[in-house]
Amino acid sequence: MRTPQFRLPGLAFLLVAALALVAAPLPAQYFGRNKVQYESFKFSVLRTVHFDIYFYPAEQDAAQAVARMAERWYARYSRLLNHQLRGRQAVIIYASHPNFEQTNAISGALGEGTGGVTEVLKRRIVLPLASSLAQTDHVLGHELVHAFQYDITGEGIGANFRLPGAARLPLWFIEGMAEYLSIGPVDPNTAMWLRDAAERHKLPTISKLYDDAHYFPYRYGQAFWAFIAGRYGDAMVGEILRKAGHAGKPEIALEQVTGLKTDSLSKLWRAAIEASYDPLSTVTSPPRTYGRLLVGGAKLPGLNVAPALSPDGSEMVFFSARDLFSIDLFLADPRTGQVKRRITRTALDPHYQSLEFISSAGAWDAAGRRIALGAVANGKAVLSILDAASGRVEREIPLPDVGEVFNPTWSPDGRSVVFSALAGGFTDLFRYDLTDNSLDRLTNDAYADFEPAWSPDGRTIAFVTDRFTTKLNTLEYGAYELALMDVRTGAIARLAAFPDAKNINPQWTPDGRSLYFVSDHNGISNVYRVELADGRLSQITNLYAGTSGITDLSPVLSVAQGSGSLVYGVYEGSGYNLYALDSAGALAGGPVRAPLAVVSPAVLPPQDRISAELRTALADPMTGLPPESSYAVQPYRARMTLDYISQPSIAVGADRFGTYVGGGLGMFWSDMLGNHNLVTATQINGGFKDVSALVGYENDAHRWNWGLAAQQIPFYAGAYGIGTATVLGEPAYIQQVTLFRQINREVALQAAYPFSTAARVEFSAGIDNVGFDTQIETQAIAQSDGYLFYDSVTAGPSLSDINLATGTAAFVYDNSVFGATSPLLGQRFRLEVSPAAGTLSWVTLLADYRRYVIPVRPFTIAARLMHYGRYGSGAEDVRLTPLYLGYPSLIRGYDIGSFSINECPQGTTGLCPAFDRLLGSRLFVGNLELRFPLLGALGIGNGYYGAFPIEAALFADGGLAYCSGNEANFCVGDNKAVYSTGAALRVNVFGYAVGEIDLVKPWQRPDKGWYVELSLTPGF
C-alpha cells in the first residue's frame, strides 16, 4: 500500500515561537528592553468620597493634597459633563517620574514625556507628582477627564469587558478635550502654537488632525474644543462626547450638534484663529530682528532646546533630537552655530534613563572646564559632572534623598552646585558641596522652587517660586515669580516683575546688577530684564509666536557670565530654534510694551465666547474642595480582580473520527498595582486529549520577576493511504486516514532579573510530559457500486511517552533602537543553555547575535549570526520534532508552503533532498540586510519614514541544518548549506503586526526561480 505522508502545521514547531516559549522571561519576550523595578514600594490607600488614592510613605503629605484636588475636579466635571462616575476611582501616584516609570499598573515602557496615564481596563489613573502643585493638579485634571470619557461612553469598570466608545476615538478628540477641560480657553502655550501655524498658513483642517503628525493632538485638539465650546457653549462638550462614543466617529457627532459638516467647521475655526491673531503681526517682530539664528531653522529643524553658554561665550551645550533616535547633549560654537560633537549617547547607552531635557539644562562652572547635569541613572537621581573638553563623566553623585534633579548652577568658586529637586512630591532647592560631599536642603515646603541661578559674586541665588501668592489651605496656585535667596542666611526676598503672569528662567548679567528672565505678562512669552537696584523693567524681545522650550516652564535662556552674550529659544516653524543676541543695544532692551487692548494673545479663539461656565469653574477654588483633614488610610492589600474576558467561542461538529464539541475562553486577572497577574485560557476541541489549557501567574512586585505556568497543548499530524483488497469476495478500495496526536503538558517556574534596561538573566525549571496517540480510520468501498463495506476507527501504534525535567539559563542584552518595522541601530544578543533529563537527555544551546549600524542615514546594515541546536544522547530521538531552517524569519525562500512535489525526484521513496536538507537537530543561520525607509529615502513625505512607514531591504540569507548522526527519520538531508538573496518590503499594519513581502531567489532549489513570499515577520 502506497502511503503518501502529509503534515499539519501544528506538528512542526515554528522555531521563533519555540524559542520564545522555551526561554522567554516573564515579560514573554525573546529580545526587548527591560522594565526595571529598581525599588519595591510599600503602598497604602487613602479613601475619599469618590477616590482611592494609592501612595507610599515618601509622598504621604502630597497624597493629602492630591486627594483634595481629585474631589474638586470631580465636582467640576460631574457638573460640566452631567455625569457621575460608576464605582470608585483609583488614582496611583508616584513621587517622581523615575518611580512612575517602574509602575506595573501600565504595561510597557513609559517615556519621560508621559505625564500620566488613564488605562481602560480598570480605569486607573497613574501619574507622577510634578514640579509644582499647579502642574500636578493640571495632570490629575487631564487624566480624570479620560476617566469620565471612558465611563460616559462605556458601561462602567469592566462591564461586559468591552472597550468604551472613547477608546475608538482619535487622539485630537480625546486628548484635546482633556486639555481644554483641565486648562480652559486661556493658554499662552497653545496660543503660541496656533500663531506659529497661522503665520505660515499651516492651520489644520479637522481631517488633517487625524493623519498629519505635524499637528500635535494635545495642542490643536485643545484649540478645537475651545472653538467649539466658545461658539456653542461648554455644555456641548459632553453632548458631543456621548454622540461620538455611540457613533464611533466625531464627524457624525459634530454635525448632529452643530448642524455643520466638518469642512464648514474647519473653515470657521481657521477664520476665527486668523481673525484673532492677525492684528498681532503688525505690533510684533520676528526673532531675527533681535539677533541671529544660531541652531535650528532649515539647517537643523526640530528640537533644539535648553541652551547653556560657557562663561566666555565661546561654547554652548544644548539638547537636540538631531540624532533622530534620542535627545542628547550637543556641543556647538555659538559664534558660528556649528555643532562640534555629541556629548551623550543615550540611544545606545543604558546607563542614563534620563537627562531631564524637558525641565532642565546643563551648567558650566566659572572656569569653563566642567558641565553639571541632572540625570537619572539606574532608576536614581544623580548629579553628573562632565569634563567639558572630552565629554567624559568626571564624577557622578548619587542623590538617594531626591527623586529628580533639575537646573544645576555653580558657585563662582566651583566648590558647590545648587539645583532644584523633586523630593517627596515637592520641588525645593538643594546645595551639594563637592569638597565635603554633603547635601543641604535650602528650602523645605510644599511651594515650588526651581530654576536657580547663582550670582557672579556668590552671595545670592535667584530662582523661581510660587510661594508669594499660592494658598496651600485652599490649593489656589499663584503666579511663578522671581525670588532672591541670601546664600549666607537663607533669607528669601521677592523680586517684583510682572504680577499675575509667568516669570521664569532668571539669568544674571555679568556685573550682577540685573537679571534676564522670561515672562508672558501680555500673553506671549518674551525675554525681559530687571534692574535689581530699582526694579526697572526692560523688554528684550517682542515676538509674534514666543520664546519657549518643550513646555511653558522649560529653561529657554542662557547668558555667558564673562562676555554677556545671550542665547534663547524660540518656537518657530513647528520646531524649537536657538537665537543669539550679541549687540549691546539688543541686550539692553527697550521699554515694556503695554498689553494690546483689542486682542488677548493668550486666549484661544474665538475671543468672544457665549459661555463662561468652564472658566468660572476653573477660577473657583472652593466648590468641591474638601476641608483639610486626615483621610482614612489603610495598608494596600493585593486582591486580583477580573480585567478582561476574551470573546468566547463555541462550535459543534462531526468528522470521520466522530462528533465533537469545541469552544474557547481566555481571562486575565490582576491587582490594582499590576504586581500580580493571572491568565487562564482554554480551548476545547473534543475530549480531554484535545483540550488546550493554560494557567499562568506572574509576580512583578520586585526586581526579581517570577511566575508559574501550567499548560496542555495538543499538536496534530496525519497521513493518508489508499489501496485495494478483496472484501467479502468482492474487489474493494481500502483507504486509511491516520491522525497522529502529540500532547505536550508542562509545569514551569520562571524568573528574570534585569541588571539594567538592556541586560538581564533568565532562569526556568519545569517538568514536561509529551504523550503520543494514534487513531486510524479504515474504510472499505466496493469498486463495483461504491457500497461501504465497513468504516472503523481504531487505535494505532504510538510512540512511548517522554517525561522530562527541564531547565534554562540565559543572558540577554538588547540596546537596539526599534523602528516601525525592524531594529535600526544598536545590538542585541542572547546566550542560552537548556538541559533536559529524563526519558531522554539532551542540552539545547542557543547563541543569537545581531548588530545594526547606520553608515549613512537613512541606511541601516543589519547582520545576524545564530546557532540553535540540541546536543546529547537524546538530541535526535525520533519522538522529537526536527528543527526547520526554512521559516521566513530564518532563511527566506524555503518556506514550507512553497514546496511542490515537482521538486522531489520520483522513485526516492518519500525522500526530497531540496526539502530534507532543511531539517536537522542543529541550525546555523547568517543574514545580511541593507534596510532603509522607502518613502523617506525618496523624499515622499516628512520625517524618517516619509508619508507612510514602509521599509525596503536588500538581503542575503544563508544557513545549514544538520544532524550529528542518522538515528532520527528526519536526519536524511545531505547537510549542505542553503542560500537566498532578494528584496523585501515591510509595512507596519497600524501597530498590530509587521507584514513582509519578499521577492526571493532560493539558490539551492534548482527547480524554483524567483518568487514572491509573504509573512508576518518583523525584521530580524
PDB file of N, CA, C and O in Angstrom, residues 274-293:
ATOM      1  N   GLU A 274      -7.341  83.190  12.510  1.00  0.00           N
ATOM      2  CA  GLU A 274      -6.730  84.284  11.755  1.00  0.00           C
ATOM      3  C   GLU A 274      -7.249  85.643  12.212  1.00  0.00           C
ATOM      4  O   GLU A 274      -6.472  86.611  12.344  1.00  0.00           O
ATOM      5  N   ALA A 275      -8.539  85.720  12.478  1.00  0.00           N
ATOM      6  CA  ALA A 275      -9.103  86.992  12.924  1.00  0.00           C
ATOM      7  C   ALA A 275      -8.571  87.388  14.295  1.00  0.00           C
ATOM      8  O   ALA A 275      -8.389  88.589  14.581  1.00  0.00           O
ATOM      9  N   SER A 276      -8.320  86.417  15.148  1.00  0.00           N
ATOM     10  CA  SER A 276      -7.831  86.713  16.490  1.00  0.00           C
ATOM     11  C   SER A 276      -6.389  87.169  16.494  1.00  0.00           C
ATOM     12  O   SER A 276      -6.010  88.087  17.230  1.00  0.00           O
ATOM     13  N   TYR A 277      -5.542  86.537  15.680  1.00  0.00           N
ATOM     14  CA  TYR A 277      -4.105  86.744  15.804  1.00  0.00           C
ATOM     15  C   TYR A 277      -3.493  87.619  14.712  1.00  0.00           C
ATOM     16  O   TYR A 277      -2.355  88.084  14.869  1.00  0.00           O
ATOM     17  N   ASP A 278      -4.199  87.847  13.616  1.00  0.00           N
ATOM     18  CA  ASP A 278      -3.636  88.689  12.563  1.00  0.00           C
ATOM     19  C   ASP A 278      -3.234  90.078  13.058  1.00  0.00           C
ATOM     20  O   ASP A 278      -2.181  90.605  12.647  1.00  0.00           O
ATOM     21  N   PRO A 279      -4.027  90.721  13.939  1.00  0.00           N
ATOM     22  CA  PRO A 279      -3.611  92.054  14.406  1.00  0.00           C
ATOM     23  C   PRO A 279      -2.259  92.075  15.111  1.00  0.00           C
ATOM     24  O   PRO A 279      -1.590  93.110  15.149  1.00  0.00           O
ATOM     25  N   LEU A 280      -1.829  90.915  15.641  1.00  0.00           N
ATOM     26  CA  LEU A 280      -0.561  90.873  16.364  1.00  0.00           C
ATOM     27  C   LEU A 280       0.636  90.999  15.425  1.00  0.00           C
ATOM     28  O   LEU A 280       1.716  91.431  15.849  1.00  0.00           O
ATOM     29  N   SER A 281       0.477  90.618  14.190  1.00  0.00           N
ATOM     30  CA  SER A 281       1.612  90.629  13.268  1.00  0.00           C
ATOM     31  C   SER A 281       2.141  92.029  13.012  1.00  0.00           C
ATOM     32  O   SER A 281       3.318  92.195  12.650  1.00  0.00           O
ATOM     33  N   THR A 282       1.309  93.049  13.197  1.00  0.00           N
ATOM     34  CA  THR A 282       1.744  94.425  12.932  1.00  0.00           C
ATOM     35  C   THR A 282       2.405  95.074  14.139  1.00  0.00           C
ATOM     36  O   THR A 282       3.023  96.140  14.001  1.00  0.00           O
ATOM     37  N   VAL A 283       2.279  94.469  15.303  1.00  0.00           N
ATOM     38  CA  VAL A 283       2.837  95.089  16.510  1.00  0.00           C
ATOM     39  C   VAL A 283       3.892  94.209  17.162  1.00  0.00           C
ATOM     40  O   VAL A 283       4.315  94.463  18.290  1.00  0.00           O
ATOM     41  N   THR A 284       4.292  93.122  16.491  1.00  0.00           N
ATOM     42  CA  THR A 284       5.353  92.255  16.988  1.00  0.00           C
ATOM     43  C   THR A 284       6.413  92.103  15.896  1.00  0.00           C
ATOM     44  O   THR A 284       6.230  92.573  14.772  1.00  0.00           O
ATOM     45  N   SER A 285       7.501  91.420  16.229  1.00  0.00           N
ATOM     46  CA  SER A 285       8.611  91.294  15.290  1.00  0.00           C
ATOM     47  C   SER A 285       9.104  89.856  15.255  1.00  0.00           C
ATOM     48  O   SER A 285       8.994  89.120  16.245  1.00  0.00           O
ATOM     49  N   PRO A 286       9.682  89.428  14.145  1.00  0.00           N
ATOM     50  CA  PRO A 286      10.265  88.079  14.080  1.00  0.00           C
ATOM     51  C   PRO A 286      11.561  88.036  14.884  1.00  0.00           C
ATOM     52  O   PRO A 286      12.188  89.063  15.141  1.00  0.00           O
ATOM     53  N   PRO A 287      11.985  86.849  15.286  1.00  0.00           N
ATOM     54  CA  PRO A 287      13.188  86.737  16.141  1.00  0.00           C
ATOM     55  C   PRO A 287      14.459  87.250  15.487  1.00  0.00           C
ATOM     56  O   PRO A 287      15.365  87.704  16.186  1.00  0.00           O
ATOM     57  N   ARG A 288      14.560  87.207  14.176  1.00  0.00           N
ATOM     58  CA  ARG A 288      15.784  87.704  13.522  1.00  0.00           C
ATOM     59  C   ARG A 288      15.965  89.205  13.699  1.00  0.00           C
ATOM     60  O   ARG A 288      17.052  89.734  13.457  1.00  0.00           O
ATOM     61  N   THR A 289      14.902  89.894  14.139  1.00  0.00           N
ATOM     62  CA  THR A 289      15.013  91.327  14.413  1.00  0.00           C
ATOM     63  C   THR A 289      15.978  91.591  15.562  1.00  0.00           C
ATOM     64  O   THR A 289      16.655  92.624  15.599  1.00  0.00           O
ATOM     65  N   TYR A 290      16.066  90.651  16.493  1.00  0.00           N
ATOM     66  CA  TYR A 290      16.832  90.883  17.720  1.00  0.00           C
ATOM     67  C   TYR A 290      18.187  90.185  17.714  1.00  0.00           C
ATOM     68  O   TYR A 290      19.033  90.482  18.556  1.00  0.00           O
ATOM     69  N   GLY A 291      18.377  89.248  16.830  1.00  0.00           N
ATOM     70  CA  GLY A 291      19.649  88.539  16.811  1.00  0.00           C
ATOM     71  C   GLY A 291      19.671  87.544  15.668  1.00  0.00           C
ATOM     72  O   GLY A 291      18.790  87.516  14.815  1.00  0.00           O
ATOM     73  N   ARG A 292      20.675  86.703  15.667  1.00  0.00           N
ATOM     74  CA  ARG A 292      20.875  85.780  14.553  1.00  0.00           C
ATOM     75  C   ARG A 292      20.468  84.358  14.936  1.00  0.00           C
ATOM     76  O   ARG A 292      20.579  83.947  16.098  1.00  0.00           O
ATOM     77  N   LEU A 293      19.984  83.638  13.928  1.00  0.00           N
ATOM     78  CA  LEU A 293      19.676  82.227  14.113  1.00  0.00           C
ATOM     79  C   LEU A 293      20.967  81.473  14.372  1.00  0.00           C
ATOM     80  O   LEU A 293      21.919  81.561  13.595  1.00  0.00           O
TER      81      LEU A 293
END
